[in-house]
mmCIF file of C-alpha atoms in Angstrom:
data_model
loop_
_atom_site.group_PDB
_atom_site.id
_atom_site.type_symbol
_atom_site.label_atom_id
_atom_site.label_comp_id
_atom_site.label_asym_id
_atom_site.label_seq_id
_atom_site.Cartn_x
_atom_site.Cartn_y
_atom_site.Cartn_z
ATOM 1 C CA GLU C 1 -29.442 6.681 6.642
ATOM 2 C CA THR C 2 -29.436 2.887 7.090
ATOM 3 C CA GLY C 3 -26.012 1.293 7.309
ATOM 4 C CA VAL C 4 -24.827 -2.083 6.044
ATOM 5 C CA THR C 5 -26.461 -4.976 7.880
ATOM 6 C CA GLN C 6 -25.340 -8.602 7.805
ATOM 7 C CA SER C 7 -26.976 -11.799 8.986
ATOM 8 C CA PRO C 8 -26.452 -14.000 10.818
ATOM 9 C CA THR C 9 -23.865 -12.600 13.219
ATOM 10 C CA HIS C 10 -22.462 -15.998 14.109
ATOM 11 C CA LEU C 11 -22.686 -19.406 12.460
ATOM 12 C CA ILE C 12 -21.231 -22.835 13.144
ATOM 13 C CA LYS C 13 -21.076 -25.361 10.310
ATOM 14 C CA THR C 14 -19.512 -28.751 9.706
ATOM 15 C CA ARG C 15 -16.876 -29.432 7.069
ATOM 16 C CA GLY C 16 -18.495 -30.261 3.721
ATOM 17 C CA GLN C 17 -21.684 -28.319 4.403
ATOM 18 C CA GLN C 18 -22.898 -25.266 2.521
ATOM 19 C CA VAL C 19 -23.569 -21.800 3.950
ATOM 20 C CA THR C 20 -25.362 -18.637 2.814
ATOM 21 C CA LEU C 21 -24.549 -15.248 4.307
ATOM 22 C CA ARG C 22 -26.720 -12.196 3.709
ATOM 23 C CA CYS C 23 -26.087 -8.479 3.398
ATOM 24 C CA SER C 24 -28.229 -5.367 2.984
ATOM 25 C CA SER C 25 -26.316 -2.450 1.545
ATOM 26 C CA GLN C 26 -26.350 1.108 2.816
ATOM 27 C CA SER C 27 -29.142 3.194 1.319
ATOM 28 C CA GLY C 28 -28.034 4.930 -1.867
ATOM 29 C CA HIS C 29 -25.277 2.374 -2.562
ATOM 30 C CA ASN C 30 -25.576 -0.044 -5.473
ATOM 31 C CA THR C 31 -22.227 -1.847 -5.247
ATOM 32 C CA VAL C 32 -21.523 -4.646 -2.791
ATOM 33 C CA SER C 33 -18.167 -6.263 -2.020
ATOM 34 C CA TRP C 34 -17.402 -9.274 0.139
ATOM 35 C CA TYR C 35 -14.220 -9.739 2.138
ATOM 36 C CA GLN C 36 -12.862 -12.565 4.261
ATOM 37 C CA GLN C 37 -10.888 -11.687 7.384
ATOM 38 C CA ALA C 38 -8.937 -14.514 8.985
ATOM 39 C CA LEU C 39 -7.642 -14.135 12.532
ATOM 40 C CA GLY C 40 -4.747 -11.675 12.725
ATOM 41 C CA GLN C 41 -5.035 -10.715 9.065
ATOM 42 C CA GLY C 42 -6.508 -7.857 7.103
ATOM 43 C CA PRO C 43 -9.660 -8.311 5.043
ATOM 44 C CA GLN C 44 -9.137 -10.152 1.728
ATOM 45 C CA PHE C 45 -11.255 -9.360 -1.322
ATOM 46 C CA ILE C 46 -13.581 -12.173 -2.431
ATOM 47 C CA PHE C 47 -15.689 -10.465 -5.118
ATOM 48 C CA GLN C 48 -17.796 -7.434 -5.936
ATOM 49 C CA TYR C 49 -21.268 -7.058 -7.431
ATOM 50 C CA TYR C 50 -22.549 -4.056 -9.363
ATOM 51 C CA ARG C 51 -25.988 -3.942 -10.963
ATOM 52 C CA GLU C 52 -26.488 -7.636 -10.175
ATOM 53 C CA GLU C 53 -23.352 -8.705 -12.067
ATOM 54 C CA GLU C 54 -20.033 -9.922 -10.661
ATOM 55 C CA ASN C 55 -17.668 -7.029 -11.249
ATOM 56 C CA GLY C 56 -14.357 -8.423 -10.061
ATOM 57 C CA ARG C 57 -13.083 -11.435 -8.175
ATOM 58 C CA GLY C 58 -10.192 -12.120 -5.833
ATOM 59 C CA ASN C 59 -8.160 -15.283 -5.433
ATOM 60 C CA PHE C 60 -10.957 -17.497 -4.125
ATOM 61 C CA PRO C 61 -12.122 -20.843 -5.589
ATOM 62 C CA PRO C 62 -15.432 -21.216 -7.482
ATOM 63 C CA ARG C 63 -17.108 -22.763 -4.428
ATOM 64 C CA PHE C 64 -17.364 -19.146 -3.241
ATOM 65 C CA SER C 65 -20.243 -17.606 -5.189
ATOM 66 C CA GLY C 66 -22.573 -14.688 -4.798
ATOM 67 C CA LEU C 67 -25.692 -12.909 -5.887
ATOM 68 C CA GLN C 68 -26.927 -9.355 -5.897
ATOM 69 C CA PHE C 69 -30.640 -8.612 -5.970
ATOM 70 C CA PRO C 70 -32.533 -5.706 -7.585
ATOM 71 C CA ASN C 71 -32.725 -3.960 -4.189
ATOM 72 C CA TYR C 72 -28.883 -4.192 -4.050
ATOM 73 C CA SER C 73 -28.866 -6.668 -1.190
ATOM 74 C CA SER C 74 -26.462 -9.561 -1.629
ATOM 75 C CA GLU C 75 -25.681 -13.139 -0.656
ATOM 76 C CA LEU C 76 -22.410 -14.980 -0.295
ATOM 77 C CA ASN C 77 -22.602 -18.741 -0.748
ATOM 78 C CA VAL C 78 -19.825 -21.125 0.167
ATOM 79 C CA ASN C 79 -20.080 -24.797 -0.829
ATOM 80 C CA ALA C 80 -18.112 -27.769 0.486
ATOM 81 C CA LEU C 81 -16.918 -25.898 3.554
ATOM 82 C CA GLU C 82 -13.336 -26.453 4.682
ATOM 83 C CA LEU C 83 -11.802 -25.807 8.094
ATOM 84 C CA ASP C 84 -9.792 -22.889 6.628
ATOM 85 C CA ASP C 85 -13.041 -21.137 5.701
ATOM 86 C CA SER C 86 -13.440 -20.247 9.378
ATOM 87 C CA ALA C 87 -13.205 -16.450 9.390
ATOM 88 C CA LEU C 88 -15.098 -13.192 9.708
ATOM 89 C CA TYR C 89 -16.981 -12.454 6.481
ATOM 90 C CA LEU C 90 -17.470 -8.768 5.828
ATOM 91 C CA CYS C 91 -19.861 -7.176 3.414
ATOM 92 C CA ALA C 92 -19.223 -3.612 2.245
ATOM 93 C CA SER C 93 -21.259 -1.277 0.091
ATOM 94 C CA SER C 94 -20.150 1.713 -1.935
ATOM 95 C CA SER C 95 -21.389 4.191 -4.549
ATOM 96 C CA GLY C 96 -21.863 2.398 -7.856
ATOM 97 C CA GLY C 97 -19.030 2.093 -10.275
ATOM 98 C CA GLN C 98 -16.846 4.763 -8.738
ATOM 99 C CA GLN C 99 -13.453 3.247 -8.138
ATOM 100 C CA SER C 100 -12.289 5.933 -5.743
ATOM 101 C CA SER C 101 -15.095 5.377 -3.301
ATOM 102 C CA PRO C 102 -14.688 4.283 0.319
ATOM 103 C CA LEU C 103 -16.215 0.995 1.378
ATOM 104 C CA HIS C 104 -18.763 1.022 4.184
ATOM 105 C CA PHE C 105 -18.650 -2.251 6.098
ATOM 106 C CA GLY C 106 -21.210 -4.205 8.064
ATOM 107 C CA ASN C 107 -20.332 -5.862 11.364
ATOM 108 C CA GLY C 108 -19.642 -9.180 9.690
ATOM 109 C CA THR C 109 -20.646 -12.803 10.089
ATOM 110 C CA ARG C 110 -18.320 -14.956 12.172
ATOM 111 C CA LEU C 111 -18.240 -18.410 10.524
ATOM 112 C CA THR C 112 -16.763 -21.369 12.376
ATOM 113 C CA VAL C 113 -16.258 -24.629 10.480
ATOM 114 C CA THR C 114 -15.705 -27.732 12.616
ATOM 115 C CA ASP D 1 3.216 -11.427 -1.735
ATOM 116 C CA GLN D 2 2.029 -8.772 0.704
ATOM 117 C CA GLN D 3 1.482 -5.635 -1.370
ATOM 118 C CA VAL D 4 0.398 -3.544 1.626
ATOM 119 C CA LYS D 5 2.370 -3.877 4.842
ATOM 120 C CA GLN D 6 1.855 -2.585 8.332
ATOM 121 C CA ASN D 7 5.052 -3.598 10.055
ATOM 122 C CA SER D 8 4.081 -2.537 13.575
ATOM 123 C CA PRO D 9 1.531 -4.960 15.019
ATOM 124 C CA SER D 10 0.936 -2.720 18.028
ATOM 125 C CA LEU D 11 1.496 0.796 19.345
ATOM 126 C CA SER D 12 0.910 2.391 22.751
ATOM 127 C CA VAL D 13 0.549 6.149 23.152
ATOM 128 C CA GLN D 14 -0.272 8.404 26.074
ATOM 129 C CA GLU D 15 -3.568 10.288 25.929
ATOM 130 C CA GLY D 16 -3.136 13.748 24.415
ATOM 131 C CA ARG D 17 0.007 12.813 22.482
ATOM 132 C CA ILE D 18 0.353 12.101 18.762
ATOM 133 C CA SER D 19 -0.239 8.607 17.368
ATOM 134 C CA ILE D 20 1.555 7.791 14.116
ATOM 135 C CA LEU D 21 0.563 4.661 12.249
ATOM 136 C CA ASN D 22 2.600 3.591 9.251
ATOM 137 C CA CYS D 23 1.888 1.669 6.086
ATOM 138 C CA ASP D 24 4.174 0.654 3.205
ATOM 139 C CA TYR D 25 3.183 -0.624 -0.205
ATOM 140 C CA THR D 26 5.027 -2.236 -3.080
ATOM 141 C CA ASN D 27 2.699 -1.671 -6.041
ATOM 142 C CA SER D 28 3.470 1.671 -7.697
ATOM 143 C CA MET D 29 0.147 1.462 -9.573
ATOM 144 C CA PHE D 30 -1.861 2.054 -6.400
ATOM 145 C CA ASP D 31 -3.553 5.441 -6.653
ATOM 146 C CA TYR D 32 -6.088 5.547 -3.834
ATOM 147 C CA PHE D 33 -5.495 4.817 -0.175
ATOM 148 C CA LEU D 34 -7.780 4.538 2.826
ATOM 149 C CA TRP D 35 -7.526 4.103 6.572
ATOM 150 C CA TYR D 36 -10.028 2.140 8.607
ATOM 151 C CA LYS D 37 -10.522 1.698 12.342
ATOM 152 C CA LYS D 38 -11.912 -1.527 13.763
ATOM 153 C CA TYR D 39 -13.308 -2.188 17.229
ATOM 154 C CA PRO D 40 -13.858 -5.785 18.428
ATOM 155 C CA ALA D 41 -17.134 -7.310 17.218
ATOM 156 C CA GLU D 42 -17.678 -4.467 14.736
ATOM 157 C CA GLY D 43 -16.878 -4.016 11.075
ATOM 158 C CA PRO D 44 -14.111 -1.642 9.942
ATOM 159 C CA THR D 45 -15.126 2.031 9.992
ATOM 160 C CA PHE D 46 -13.843 4.348 7.270
ATOM 161 C CA LEU D 47 -11.649 7.158 8.658
ATOM 162 C CA ILE D 48 -9.926 9.049 5.864
ATOM 163 C CA SER D 49 -8.694 8.600 2.313
ATOM 164 C CA ILE D 50 -6.086 10.110 0.028
ATOM 165 C CA SER D 51 -5.622 10.094 -3.715
ATOM 166 C CA SER D 52 -2.161 9.778 -5.230
ATOM 167 C CA ILE D 53 -2.444 13.302 -6.662
ATOM 168 C CA LYS D 54 -2.180 14.644 -3.112
ATOM 169 C CA ASP D 55 0.437 14.242 -0.419
ATOM 170 C CA LYS D 56 -1.707 15.211 2.575
ATOM 171 C CA ASN D 57 -5.332 15.080 3.619
ATOM 172 C CA GLU D 58 -6.797 16.271 6.914
ATOM 173 C CA ASP D 59 -10.066 15.583 8.677
ATOM 174 C CA GLY D 60 -10.297 16.877 12.215
ATOM 175 C CA ARG D 61 -7.813 15.053 14.424
ATOM 176 C CA PHE D 62 -6.817 12.712 11.582
ATOM 177 C CA THR D 63 -4.210 13.504 8.910
ATOM 178 C CA VAL D 64 -2.920 11.112 6.278
ATOM 179 C CA PHE D 65 0.423 11.719 4.571
ATOM 180 C CA LEU D 66 1.452 10.041 1.327
ATOM 181 C CA ASN D 67 5.062 9.755 0.145
ATOM 182 C CA LYS D 68 4.842 8.225 -3.323
ATOM 183 C CA SER D 69 8.570 8.012 -3.912
ATOM 184 C CA ALA D 70 8.996 5.987 -0.710
ATOM 185 C CA LYS D 71 5.696 4.113 -1.255
ATOM 186 C CA HIS D 72 4.763 5.011 2.296
ATOM 187 C CA LEU D 73 1.738 6.478 3.982
ATOM 188 C CA SER D 74 1.078 7.394 7.557
ATOM 189 C CA LEU D 75 -1.900 8.295 9.699
ATOM 190 C CA HIS D 76 -1.442 10.912 12.397
ATOM 191 C CA ILE D 77 -3.958 11.239 15.224
ATOM 192 C CA VAL D 78 -3.636 14.396 17.293
ATOM 193 C CA PRO D 79 -4.494 14.531 20.129
ATOM 194 C CA SER D 80 -4.945 10.820 20.825
ATOM 195 C CA GLN D 81 -7.931 9.849 22.966
ATOM 196 C CA PRO D 82 -8.700 6.579 24.806
ATOM 197 C CA GLY D 83 -11.628 6.026 22.416
ATOM 198 C CA ASP D 84 -9.092 5.822 19.566
ATOM 199 C CA SER D 85 -7.899 2.457 20.949
ATOM 200 C CA ALA D 86 -8.666 0.020 18.127
ATOM 201 C CA VAL D 87 -7.035 -1.861 15.248
ATOM 202 C CA TYR D 88 -6.169 0.375 12.291
ATOM 203 C CA PHE D 89 -5.961 -0.928 8.729
ATOM 204 C CA CYS D 90 -4.596 0.794 5.673
ATOM 205 C CA ALA D 91 -5.880 -0.233 2.249
ATOM 206 C CA ALA D 92 -4.954 0.577 -1.335
ATOM 207 C CA SER D 93 -6.377 0.118 -4.811
ATOM 208 C CA GLU D 94 -5.257 0.394 -8.429
ATOM 209 C CA PRO D 95 -7.093 2.542 -10.978
ATOM 210 C CA GLY D 96 -9.777 0.636 -12.859
ATOM 211 C CA THR D 97 -10.021 -2.154 -10.305
ATOM 212 C CA TYR D 98 -12.612 -2.555 -7.645
ATOM 213 C CA LYS D 99 -10.722 -4.382 -4.956
ATOM 214 C CA TYR D 100 -8.866 -2.954 -2.027
ATOM 215 C CA ILE D 101 -5.724 -4.599 -0.668
ATOM 216 C CA PHE D 102 -5.544 -4.345 3.099
ATOM 217 C CA GLY D 103 -2.599 -4.437 5.454
ATOM 218 C CA THR D 104 -2.583 -6.733 8.481
ATOM 219 C CA GLY D 105 -3.424 -3.939 10.904
ATOM 220 C CA THR D 106 -1.843 -2.100 13.828
ATOM 221 C CA ARG D 107 -3.407 -2.296 17.279
ATOM 222 C CA LEU D 108 -3.354 1.157 18.878
ATOM 223 C CA LYS D 109 -3.731 1.504 22.624
ATOM 224 C CA VAL D 110 -4.166 5.012 24.015
ATOM 225 C CA LEU D 111 -3.334 5.119 27.708
ATOM 226 C CA ALA D 112 -5.325 7.447 29.962
#
């Protein structure tokens, strides 16, 4: 069973730039969620994708956007980067549509915005 | 407004003893709760879950207790092992939503 994989592991960007983070979901999972974890905080929900559609969104501005592909992999795009976007970005997959289903996380992408 | 709170940022326990990690929540609509463990440079790893129709769930050395009237859940680890040293997060969700609200975590250190 292949787990959730994320790339890249680390990234340094400049304020105002754009970034794309990638995620491959665990085999058998068709739902992908993205979370942002700032230093000393718990993960915060950004959005979720199910069957290539956004299925729910947290309190993040529209410059955070995403995609899910037919193979259930996903991308997180952030435009006009701000210093506060520096965080660990976690992708998690789960069994499709089932609300009471644990999330299985990847190891994250550490984004630093300077 | 922090809907899920872990008020103890850290906890130290002797190897072989019980570790008790606590979590409080404010939203009475939450009906599903999870605990995760996180090592440095890794993503959170799912440990155990509990539905609001239960008050206890066990899996090996890990037991989660849910007290709905107090809006409180706890994770018991018995016996604690040095490999259990990590940051532990509790998370909760409402029915019909797809997002989990996480606490800020408790750093557990198990002393050999």
